[in-house]
XYZ file of C-alpha atoms in Angstrom:
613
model
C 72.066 70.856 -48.794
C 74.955 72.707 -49.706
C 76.930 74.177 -46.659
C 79.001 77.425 -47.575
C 81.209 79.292 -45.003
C 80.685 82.669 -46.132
C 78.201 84.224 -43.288
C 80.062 87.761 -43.207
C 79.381 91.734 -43.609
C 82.532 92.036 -45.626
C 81.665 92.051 -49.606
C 85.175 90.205 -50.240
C 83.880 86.590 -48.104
C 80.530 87.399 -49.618
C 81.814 87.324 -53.394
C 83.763 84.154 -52.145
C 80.931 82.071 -50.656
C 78.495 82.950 -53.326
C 81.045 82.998 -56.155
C 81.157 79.021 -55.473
C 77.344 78.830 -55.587
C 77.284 80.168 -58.778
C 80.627 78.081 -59.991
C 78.763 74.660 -58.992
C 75.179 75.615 -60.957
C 77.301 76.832 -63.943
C 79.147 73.569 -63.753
C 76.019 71.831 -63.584
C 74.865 73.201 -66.903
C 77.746 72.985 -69.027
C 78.082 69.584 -67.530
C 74.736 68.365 -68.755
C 74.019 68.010 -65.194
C 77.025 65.089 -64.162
C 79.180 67.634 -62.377
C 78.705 70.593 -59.500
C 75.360 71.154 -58.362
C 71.821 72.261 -59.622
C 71.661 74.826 -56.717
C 67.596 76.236 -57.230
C 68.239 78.354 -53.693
C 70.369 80.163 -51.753
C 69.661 80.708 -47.614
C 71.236 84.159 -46.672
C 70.242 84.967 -42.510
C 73.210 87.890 -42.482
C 73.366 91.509 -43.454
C 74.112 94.848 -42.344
C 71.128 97.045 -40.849
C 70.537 100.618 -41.894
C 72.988 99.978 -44.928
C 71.829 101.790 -48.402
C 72.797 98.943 -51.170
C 73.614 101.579 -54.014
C 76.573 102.687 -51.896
C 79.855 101.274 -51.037
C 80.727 98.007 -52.328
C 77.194 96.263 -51.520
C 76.573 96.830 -55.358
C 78.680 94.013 -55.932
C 76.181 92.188 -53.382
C 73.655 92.998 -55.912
C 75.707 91.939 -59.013
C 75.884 88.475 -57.468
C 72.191 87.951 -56.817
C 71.509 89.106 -60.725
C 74.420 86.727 -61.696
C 73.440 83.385 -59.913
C 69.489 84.737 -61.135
C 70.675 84.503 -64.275
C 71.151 80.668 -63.734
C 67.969 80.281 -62.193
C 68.587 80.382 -58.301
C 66.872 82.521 -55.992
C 68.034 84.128 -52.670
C 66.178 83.708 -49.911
C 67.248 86.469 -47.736
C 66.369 87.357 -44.080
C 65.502 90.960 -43.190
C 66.760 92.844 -40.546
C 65.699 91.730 -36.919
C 65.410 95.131 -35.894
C 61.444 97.018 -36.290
C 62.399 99.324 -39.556
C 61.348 99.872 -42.957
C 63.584 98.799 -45.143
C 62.153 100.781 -48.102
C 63.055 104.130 -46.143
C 65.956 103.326 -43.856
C 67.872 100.610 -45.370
C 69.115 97.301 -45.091
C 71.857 94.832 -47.247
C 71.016 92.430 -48.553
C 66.952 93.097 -48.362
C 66.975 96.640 -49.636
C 68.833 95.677 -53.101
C 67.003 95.446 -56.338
C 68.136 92.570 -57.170
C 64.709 90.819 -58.723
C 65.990 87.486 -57.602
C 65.975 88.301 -54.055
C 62.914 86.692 -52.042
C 63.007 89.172 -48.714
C 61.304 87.459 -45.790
C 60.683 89.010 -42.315
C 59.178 86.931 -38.946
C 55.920 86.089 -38.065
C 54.699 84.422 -35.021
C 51.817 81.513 -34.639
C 49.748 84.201 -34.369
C 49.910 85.278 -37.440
C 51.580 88.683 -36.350
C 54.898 90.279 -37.091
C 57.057 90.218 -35.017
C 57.751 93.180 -32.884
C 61.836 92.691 -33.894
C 61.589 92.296 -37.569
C 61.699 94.713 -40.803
C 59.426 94.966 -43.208
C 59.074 97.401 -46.566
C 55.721 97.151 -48.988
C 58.794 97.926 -51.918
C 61.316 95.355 -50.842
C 60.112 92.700 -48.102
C 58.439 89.984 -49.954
C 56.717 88.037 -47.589
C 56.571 86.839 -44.164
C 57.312 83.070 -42.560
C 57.123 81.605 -39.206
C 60.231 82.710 -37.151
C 59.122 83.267 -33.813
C 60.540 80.061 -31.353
C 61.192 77.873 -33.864
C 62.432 74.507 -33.056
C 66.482 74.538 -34.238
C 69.589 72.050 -33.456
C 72.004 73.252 -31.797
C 75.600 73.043 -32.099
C 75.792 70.776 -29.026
C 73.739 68.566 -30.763
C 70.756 69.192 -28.381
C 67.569 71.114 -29.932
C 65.672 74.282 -28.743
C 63.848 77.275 -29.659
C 64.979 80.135 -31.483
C 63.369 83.664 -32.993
C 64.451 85.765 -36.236
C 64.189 86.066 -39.047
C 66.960 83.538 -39.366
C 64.427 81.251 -38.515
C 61.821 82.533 -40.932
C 64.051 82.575 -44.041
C 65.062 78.963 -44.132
C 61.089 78.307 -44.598
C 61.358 80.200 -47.760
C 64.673 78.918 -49.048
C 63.168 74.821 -48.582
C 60.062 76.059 -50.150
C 61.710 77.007 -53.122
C 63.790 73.725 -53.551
C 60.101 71.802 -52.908
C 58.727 73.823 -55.495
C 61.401 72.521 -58.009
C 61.174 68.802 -56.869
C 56.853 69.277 -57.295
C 56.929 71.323 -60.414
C 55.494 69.634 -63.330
C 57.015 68.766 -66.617
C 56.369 72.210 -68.626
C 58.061 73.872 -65.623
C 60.746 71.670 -65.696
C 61.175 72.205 -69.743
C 61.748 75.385 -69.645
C 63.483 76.113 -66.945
C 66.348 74.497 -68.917
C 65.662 76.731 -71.683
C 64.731 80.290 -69.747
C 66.170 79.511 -66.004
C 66.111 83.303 -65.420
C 62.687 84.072 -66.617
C 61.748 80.403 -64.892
C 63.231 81.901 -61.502
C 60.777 85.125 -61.446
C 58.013 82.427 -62.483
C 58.385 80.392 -59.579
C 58.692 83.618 -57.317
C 55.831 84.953 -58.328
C 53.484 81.256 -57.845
C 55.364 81.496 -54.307
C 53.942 85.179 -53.645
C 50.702 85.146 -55.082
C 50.152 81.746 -53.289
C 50.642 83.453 -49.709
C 47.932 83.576 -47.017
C 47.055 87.083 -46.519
C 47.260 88.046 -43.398
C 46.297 91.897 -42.192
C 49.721 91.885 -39.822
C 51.689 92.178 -43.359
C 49.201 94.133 -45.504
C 50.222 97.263 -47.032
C 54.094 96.537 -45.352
C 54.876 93.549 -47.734
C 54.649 92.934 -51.297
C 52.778 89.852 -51.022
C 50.844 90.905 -47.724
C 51.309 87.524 -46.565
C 52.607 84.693 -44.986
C 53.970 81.686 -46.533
C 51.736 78.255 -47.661
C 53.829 75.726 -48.527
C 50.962 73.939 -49.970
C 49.453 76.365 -52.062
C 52.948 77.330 -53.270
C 53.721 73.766 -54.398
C 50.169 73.201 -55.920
C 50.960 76.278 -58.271
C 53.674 74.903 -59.886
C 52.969 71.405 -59.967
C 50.063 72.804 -62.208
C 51.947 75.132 -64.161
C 51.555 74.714 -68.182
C 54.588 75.898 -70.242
C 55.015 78.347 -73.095
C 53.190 76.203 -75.739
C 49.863 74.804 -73.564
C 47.391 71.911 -74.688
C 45.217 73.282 -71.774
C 43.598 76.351 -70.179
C 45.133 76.939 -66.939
C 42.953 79.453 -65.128
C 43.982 81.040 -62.056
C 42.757 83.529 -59.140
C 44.255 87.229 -59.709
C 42.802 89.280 -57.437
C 39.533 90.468 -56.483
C 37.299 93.820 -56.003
C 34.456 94.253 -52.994
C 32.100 96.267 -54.634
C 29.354 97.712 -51.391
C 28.015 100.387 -53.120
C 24.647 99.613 -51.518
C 26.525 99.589 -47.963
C 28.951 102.060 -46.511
C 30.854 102.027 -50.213
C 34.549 102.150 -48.854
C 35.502 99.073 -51.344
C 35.911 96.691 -47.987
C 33.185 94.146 -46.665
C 32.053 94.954 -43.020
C 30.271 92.536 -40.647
C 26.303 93.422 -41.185
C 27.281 94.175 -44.921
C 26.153 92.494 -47.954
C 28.544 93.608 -51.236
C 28.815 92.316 -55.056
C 32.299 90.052 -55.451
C 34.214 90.791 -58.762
C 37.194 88.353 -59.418
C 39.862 88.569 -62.042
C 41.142 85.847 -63.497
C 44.446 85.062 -65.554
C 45.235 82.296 -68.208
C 48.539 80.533 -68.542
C 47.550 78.134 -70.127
C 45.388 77.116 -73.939
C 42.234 79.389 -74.527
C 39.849 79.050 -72.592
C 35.824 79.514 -74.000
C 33.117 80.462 -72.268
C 34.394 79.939 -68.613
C 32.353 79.947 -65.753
C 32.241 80.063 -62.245
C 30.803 78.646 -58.873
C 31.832 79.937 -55.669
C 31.600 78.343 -52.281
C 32.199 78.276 -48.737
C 32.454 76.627 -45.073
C 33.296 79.759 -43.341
C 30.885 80.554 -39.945
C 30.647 84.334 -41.009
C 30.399 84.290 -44.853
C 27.145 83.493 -46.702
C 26.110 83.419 -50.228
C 23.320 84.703 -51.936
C 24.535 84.282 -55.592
C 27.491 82.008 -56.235
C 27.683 81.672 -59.916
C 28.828 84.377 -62.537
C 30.577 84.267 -65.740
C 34.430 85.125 -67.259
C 33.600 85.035 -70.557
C 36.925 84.041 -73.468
C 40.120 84.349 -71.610
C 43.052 83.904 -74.187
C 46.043 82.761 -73.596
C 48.043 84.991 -71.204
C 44.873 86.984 -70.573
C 43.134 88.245 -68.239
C 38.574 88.560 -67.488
C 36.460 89.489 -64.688
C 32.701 88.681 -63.897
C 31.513 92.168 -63.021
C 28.673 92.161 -65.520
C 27.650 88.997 -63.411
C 29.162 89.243 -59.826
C 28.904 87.212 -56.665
C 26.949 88.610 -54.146
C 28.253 87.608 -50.496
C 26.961 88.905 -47.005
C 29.352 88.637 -44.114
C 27.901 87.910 -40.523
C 27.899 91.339 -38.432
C 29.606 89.810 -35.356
C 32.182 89.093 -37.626
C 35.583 90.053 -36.041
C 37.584 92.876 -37.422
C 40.300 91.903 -40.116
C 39.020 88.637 -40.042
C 40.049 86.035 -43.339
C 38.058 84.201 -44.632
C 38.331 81.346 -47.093
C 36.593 81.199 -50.298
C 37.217 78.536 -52.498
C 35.744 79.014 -57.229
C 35.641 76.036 -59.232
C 36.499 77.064 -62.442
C 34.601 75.478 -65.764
C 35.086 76.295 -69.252
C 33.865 74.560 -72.492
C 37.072 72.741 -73.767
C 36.240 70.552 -71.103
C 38.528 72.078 -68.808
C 37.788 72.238 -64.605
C 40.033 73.119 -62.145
C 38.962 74.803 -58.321
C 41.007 77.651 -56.273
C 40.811 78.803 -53.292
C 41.461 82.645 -52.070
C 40.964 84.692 -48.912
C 39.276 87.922 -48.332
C 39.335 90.620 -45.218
C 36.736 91.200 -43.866
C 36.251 93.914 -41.715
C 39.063 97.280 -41.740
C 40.196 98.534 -38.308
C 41.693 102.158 -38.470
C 43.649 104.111 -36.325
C 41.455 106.812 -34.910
C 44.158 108.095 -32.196
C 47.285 108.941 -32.982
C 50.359 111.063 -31.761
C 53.623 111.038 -34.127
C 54.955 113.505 -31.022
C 55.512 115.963 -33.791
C 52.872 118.809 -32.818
C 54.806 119.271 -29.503
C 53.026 117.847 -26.064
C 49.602 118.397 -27.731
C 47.706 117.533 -24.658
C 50.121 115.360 -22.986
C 50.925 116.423 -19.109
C 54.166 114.761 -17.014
C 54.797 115.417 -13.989
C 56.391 113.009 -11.112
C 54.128 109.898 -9.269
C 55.414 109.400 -6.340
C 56.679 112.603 -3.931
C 60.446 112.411 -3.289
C 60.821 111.426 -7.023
C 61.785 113.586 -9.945
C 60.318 114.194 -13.698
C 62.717 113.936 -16.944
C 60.320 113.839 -19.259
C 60.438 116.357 -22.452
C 59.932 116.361 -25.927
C 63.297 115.393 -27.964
C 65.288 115.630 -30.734
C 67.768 113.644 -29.893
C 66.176 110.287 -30.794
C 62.945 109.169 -32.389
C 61.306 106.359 -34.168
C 59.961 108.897 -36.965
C 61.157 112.321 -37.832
C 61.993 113.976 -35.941
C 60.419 114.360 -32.307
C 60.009 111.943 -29.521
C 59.279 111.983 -26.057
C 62.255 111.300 -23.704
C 62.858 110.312 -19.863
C 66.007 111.649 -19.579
C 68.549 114.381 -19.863
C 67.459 117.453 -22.572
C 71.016 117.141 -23.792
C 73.368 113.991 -24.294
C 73.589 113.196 -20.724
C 72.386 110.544 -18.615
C 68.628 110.707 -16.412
C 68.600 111.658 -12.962
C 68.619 109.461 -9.734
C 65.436 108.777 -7.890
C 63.002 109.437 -11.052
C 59.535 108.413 -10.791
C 57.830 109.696 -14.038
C 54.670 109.549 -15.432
C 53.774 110.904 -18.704
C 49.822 111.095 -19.285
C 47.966 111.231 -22.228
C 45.040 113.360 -23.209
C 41.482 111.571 -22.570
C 40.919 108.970 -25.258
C 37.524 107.420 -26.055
C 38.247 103.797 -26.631
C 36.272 101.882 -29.593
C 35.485 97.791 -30.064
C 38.393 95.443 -31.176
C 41.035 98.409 -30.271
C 45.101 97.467 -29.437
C 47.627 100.633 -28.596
C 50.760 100.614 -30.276
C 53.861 102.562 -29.775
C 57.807 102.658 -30.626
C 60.116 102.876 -28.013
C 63.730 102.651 -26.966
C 65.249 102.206 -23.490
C 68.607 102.266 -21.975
C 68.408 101.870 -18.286
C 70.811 100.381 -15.326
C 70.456 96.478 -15.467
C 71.657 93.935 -12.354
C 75.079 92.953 -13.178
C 74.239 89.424 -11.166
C 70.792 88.947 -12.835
C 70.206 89.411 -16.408
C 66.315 89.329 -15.995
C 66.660 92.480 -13.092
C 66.841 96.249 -13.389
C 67.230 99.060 -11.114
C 65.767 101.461 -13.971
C 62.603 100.896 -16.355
C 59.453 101.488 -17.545
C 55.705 100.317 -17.521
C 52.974 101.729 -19.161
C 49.700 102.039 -16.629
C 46.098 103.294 -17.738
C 43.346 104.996 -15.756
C 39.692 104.023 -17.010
C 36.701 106.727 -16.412
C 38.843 109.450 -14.147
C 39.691 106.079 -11.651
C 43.273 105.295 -10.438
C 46.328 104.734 -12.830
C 47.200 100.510 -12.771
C 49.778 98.734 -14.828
C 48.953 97.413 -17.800
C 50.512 94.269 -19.875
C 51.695 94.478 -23.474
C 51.013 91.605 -25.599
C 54.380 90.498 -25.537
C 54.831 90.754 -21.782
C 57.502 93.174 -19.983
C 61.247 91.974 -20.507
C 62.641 92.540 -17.262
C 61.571 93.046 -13.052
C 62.750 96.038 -10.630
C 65.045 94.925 -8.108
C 63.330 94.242 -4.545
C 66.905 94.613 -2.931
C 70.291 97.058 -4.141
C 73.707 95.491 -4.254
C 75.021 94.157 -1.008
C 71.557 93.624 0.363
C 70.633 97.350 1.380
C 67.334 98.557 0.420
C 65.960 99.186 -2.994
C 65.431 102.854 -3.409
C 63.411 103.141 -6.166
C 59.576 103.555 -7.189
C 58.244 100.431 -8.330
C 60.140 97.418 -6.554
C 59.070 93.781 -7.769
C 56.923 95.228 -10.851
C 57.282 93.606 -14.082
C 59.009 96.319 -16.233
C 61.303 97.279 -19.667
C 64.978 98.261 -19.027
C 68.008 96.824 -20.059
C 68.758 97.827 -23.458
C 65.802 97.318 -25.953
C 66.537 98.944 -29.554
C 63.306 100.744 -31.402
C 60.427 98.036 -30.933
C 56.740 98.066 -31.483
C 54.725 97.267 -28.544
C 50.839 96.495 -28.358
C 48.859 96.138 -25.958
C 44.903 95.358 -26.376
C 42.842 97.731 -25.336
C 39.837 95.665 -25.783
C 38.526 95.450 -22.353
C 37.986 98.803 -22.136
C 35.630 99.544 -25.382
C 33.036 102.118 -24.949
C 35.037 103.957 -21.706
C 37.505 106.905 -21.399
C 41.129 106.220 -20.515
C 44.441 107.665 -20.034
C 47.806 106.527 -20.761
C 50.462 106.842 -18.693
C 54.343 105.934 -19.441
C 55.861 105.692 -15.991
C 59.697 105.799 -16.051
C 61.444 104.934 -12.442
C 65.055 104.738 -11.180
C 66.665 104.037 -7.913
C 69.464 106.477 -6.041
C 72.818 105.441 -7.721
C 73.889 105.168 -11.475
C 71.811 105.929 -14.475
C 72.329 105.130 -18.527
C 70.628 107.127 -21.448
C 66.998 106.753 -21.045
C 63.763 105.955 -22.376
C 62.128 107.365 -25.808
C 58.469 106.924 -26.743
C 57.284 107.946 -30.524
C 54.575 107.185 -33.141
C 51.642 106.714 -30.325
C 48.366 105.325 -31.864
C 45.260 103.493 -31.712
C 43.775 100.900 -34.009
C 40.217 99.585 -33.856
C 36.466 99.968 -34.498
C 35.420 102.982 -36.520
C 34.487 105.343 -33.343
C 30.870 106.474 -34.507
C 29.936 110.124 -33.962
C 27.128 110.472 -31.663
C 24.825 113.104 -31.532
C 24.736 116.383 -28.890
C 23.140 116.210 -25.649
C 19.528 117.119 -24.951
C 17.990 119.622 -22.817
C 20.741 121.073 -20.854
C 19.617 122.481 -17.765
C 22.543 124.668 -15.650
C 20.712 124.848 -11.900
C 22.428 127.064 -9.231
C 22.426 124.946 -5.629
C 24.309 126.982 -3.011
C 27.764 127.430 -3.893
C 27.600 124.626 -7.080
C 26.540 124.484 -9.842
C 24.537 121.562 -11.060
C 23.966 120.080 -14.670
C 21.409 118.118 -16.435
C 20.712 117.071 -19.585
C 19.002 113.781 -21.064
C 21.104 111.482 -23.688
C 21.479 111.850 -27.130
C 19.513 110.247 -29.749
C 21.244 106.708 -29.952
C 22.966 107.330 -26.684
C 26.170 107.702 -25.213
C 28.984 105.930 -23.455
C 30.108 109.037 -21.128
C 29.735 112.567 -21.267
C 33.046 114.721 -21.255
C 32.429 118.079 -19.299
C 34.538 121.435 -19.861
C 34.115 124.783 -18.245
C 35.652 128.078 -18.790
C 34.761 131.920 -18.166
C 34.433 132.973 -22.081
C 31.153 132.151 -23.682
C 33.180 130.881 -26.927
C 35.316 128.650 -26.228
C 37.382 125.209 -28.020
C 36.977 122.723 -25.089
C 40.470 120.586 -24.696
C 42.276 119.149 -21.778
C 43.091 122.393 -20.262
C 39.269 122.847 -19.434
C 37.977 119.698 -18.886
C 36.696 119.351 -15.434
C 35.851 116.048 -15.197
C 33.755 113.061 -17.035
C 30.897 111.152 -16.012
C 28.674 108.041 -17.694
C 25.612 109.484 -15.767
C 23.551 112.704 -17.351
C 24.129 114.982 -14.180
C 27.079 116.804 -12.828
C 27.623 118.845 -10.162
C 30.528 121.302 -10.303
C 31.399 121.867 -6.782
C 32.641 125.705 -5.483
C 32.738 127.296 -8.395
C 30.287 130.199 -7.426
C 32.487 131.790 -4.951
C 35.293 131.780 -7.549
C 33.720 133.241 -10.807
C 31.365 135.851 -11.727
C 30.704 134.164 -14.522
C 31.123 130.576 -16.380
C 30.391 128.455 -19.722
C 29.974 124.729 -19.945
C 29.866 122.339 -22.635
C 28.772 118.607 -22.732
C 30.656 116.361 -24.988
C 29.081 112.644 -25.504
C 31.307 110.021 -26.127
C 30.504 106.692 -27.699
């Protein structure tokens, strides 16, 4: 280890501490390796967030991560620990194009990002666990810490490992090409990850980091003049043409399995393969096919002879699975590697970027003797260029004695489904205890028409409403005792499953409170949506019968072909008519409905039945 003072936003103390890094390895050469250091990896957890590194002076950042590439060290750099994209918004040193930069953002035991990192599918390399890691401490005790500060240090060590397991080829010519040798060992560490559908499509590896299958790579690595074949997994194709044909396998769904190869290594003749498993929800109805020649530095599939795989269909959604291909080929060569494959695609079938205006959404106040601040802003957002805000419409502060509720439209809720939002809050904290407000916010949901209760995110609410004001006096706000967010919480992603309520009709509601006496900036809610189950489309209602019993009117009908979860019912006086919020009447999961009054009130009226599955 190599300790360098140089932890700093200022480009002059960065050229400084990294200027020395590169002084010891270039000592090191010249030195036939009897003076400085043979530094193989830098550890960088500092940066500046939202910063664009073409401008300013962070060019010179970049200059230094091409010049110490050049002598074969790579940067291990932490990403931002704020929820951004990188790619789009900025951030120094993981938005440079430096090569030789290996950007790593935080993921939990779960396997999740988490909710205060970056990520960017053009410049975030990979994840590694970050989330309460267990850290010394200056006061030589030990504890738990979260960042990706804690995340990058996993990457920097697994780069030095790499080094100390590679074999002798690697070792060879990373003497004689340490720059190209650099990108080599970057790309083993990438294409080595576990893929995990948290970091898909907002990585460039889609994964998170295996040590082991990182230091297997290049302890097998064969240099630029092989003896050998040296086959290795590529990537793969799900071919389900005879299934749904979306290129993904489903649970219930049996699909052809093309894998590419590569060769690093000598020729390789008439190659074959065998492909296995121990995984509960993956069988195999034909586990051999054939590659073919691969050359050296070439590249063959086996779709004229593919697997054929089946996965279980209570598999769970986004579930990976482990597949592990021994490899033969006639020189006698033999070598076995293991991959992963999804199984399983949620997609978000609800969404609200708060763009289209309230679109549905209604706000009004909970609790009488409260007020309402909610509006659709400009002020603030998570996404161009609209968000919904609890506050003032212009740069002032929110009102006294709010109780707020902001409800969604009616949302049919699907298997395996989780809401997620972005939001920002600035409310009144305790000044005697940190984990108290006097101002927040919980989210609540209302299943089937029933009463609005407070739901949990997965992360769990930061802070609790005050039971008592300063002084002792009472509390005068909404919500005293609940769980809540307030403080000051930059942009964050929240989830929160939604599971438990598959197959019934809900509503949202973000419920903003605050007490009689001092207020801060607010709360702002963007990018709304829901992930899950494909919602299937189920088919109309049968047989509706409109039956006139004194002053209501009742409806019948019998249930679709394939059924229903609930029926949706809307009413209005024009015999054409697109039904929405503003004319539903109600919903029910029984085939009748009786619409109570309505004869007095209208000479005439139109319903329709929507079923919901």
């Amino acid at each position: 280890l190599m300790y360098v003072a140089a932890s700093s936003t200022q480009t002059s103390v960065i050229s400084i501490g990294y200027g020395y890094v590169l002084d010891m390895k270039q000592l090191w050469w010249s030195s036939g390796g009897t003076l400085g250091a043979n530094v193989v990896s830098t550890n960088s957890s500092f940066g500046v967030d939202y910063a664009n590194c073409a401008s300013g002076s962070y060019p010179v950042w970049n200059d230094l991560y091409n010049q110490m590439g050049a002598e074969g060290i790579l940067s291990a750099c932490a990403t931002a620990n704020i929820n951004l994209n990188v790619d789009t918004q900025g951030d120094v040193p993981t938005g440079c194009s430096s090569p030789y930069i290996v950007a790593v953002t935080n993921t939990t035991s779960a396997d999740a990002k988490n909710n205060n990192a970056a990520y960017g599918a053009i410049n975030v390399d990979l994840g590694a666990p970050g989330t309460s890691i267990l850290s010394t401490y200056p006061t030589n005790t030990t504890g738990t810490l979260t960042g990706t500060s804690m995340a990058t240090p996993h990457v920097s060590g697994a780069v030095a490992l790499m080094h100390a397991a590679a074999s002798a080829d690697f070792h060879q010519d990373y003497v004689t090409y340490p720059d190209s040798l650099a990108l080599v060992l970057k790309q083993l560490l990438l294409a080595n990850v576990d893929l995990i559908p948290a970091l898909n499509g907002i990585t460039v590896s889609g994964g998170r980091l295996n040590l082991f299958n990182a230091v297997t790579a290049i302890h097998a690595y064969v240099g630029a003049n092989p003896t050998a074949p040296n086959l290795r997994y590529d990537s793969h194709v799900i071919d389900d043409a005879t299934g749904d044909n979306d290129g993904n396998l489903d649970g219930g769904e049996t699909a052809n399995l093309i894998v590419t190869l590569s060769n690093l290594g000598a020729n390789a003749t008439g190659v074959t393969g065998t492909l296995s498993e121990t995984d509960p929800y993956l069988s195999i109805s034909d586990n051999s096919g054939s590659f073919g020649n691969i050359p050296t530095s070439g590249t063959a599939d086996n779709n004229a002879d593919p697997f054929v795989i089946t996965a279980a269909a209570n598999t769970p959604l986004e579930y990976s699975a482990q597949l592990s291909l021994t490899l033969n080929s006639l020189e006698p060569y033999t070598v076995t590697r293991t991959f992963n494959i999804i199984v399983g695609q949620k997609v978000i079938y609800w969404t609200d970027s708060l763009e289209m205006g309230e679109d549905g959404w209604t706000h009004s106040n909970v609790l009488g003797g409260f007020g309402d601040n909610w509006h659709v802003s400009t002020e603030m957002y998570s996404s161009p260029s609209h968000s919904w805000k609890c506050g003032d419409t212009g740069t002032g502060n929110y009102a006294n004695s709010l109780d707020a509720g902001l409800v969604s439209p009616l949302i049919s809720i699907t298997p395996q489904s989780a809401l997620s939002f972005h939001h920002w809050i600035e409310s009144e904290q305790s000044g005697t205890y940190e984990d108290s407000v006097y101002d927040g916010a919980i989210i609540e949901i209302s299943v089937n028409g029933g009463a609005f209760a407070q739901i949990t995110p997965s992360t769990g609410y930061t802070k609790t409403f005050r039971t008592v004001a300063g002084g002792g006096n009472p509390y005068t706000g909404p919500m005293p005792g609940l769980r809540c967010w307030g403080g000051a919480i930059p942009w964050t992603i929240e989830e929160v499953n939604l599971t438990p309520y598959a197959g019934q009709t809900i509503q949202l509601r973000f419920r903003f409170g605050s007490d009689a006496a001092t207020s801060r900036e607010g709360w702002y809610v963007d990018d709304i949506f829901i992930k899950g189950e494909p919602p299937s489309v189920p088919n109309a209602v049968v047989d509706l019968v409109i039956k006139l019993v004194g002053n209501d009117m009742q409806l019948l009908w019998n249930a679709p072909v394939g059924g229903a979860n609930s029926y949706i019912i809307y009413r209005d006086i024009f015999m054409e008519f697109v039904p929405d919020l503003g004319n539903q009447i109600g919903t029910t999961s029984d085939t009748t409905y009786t619409d109570i009054g309505i004869v007095p009130l209208e000479p005439k009226v139109f319903y329709q039945i929507k079923a919901v599955r």
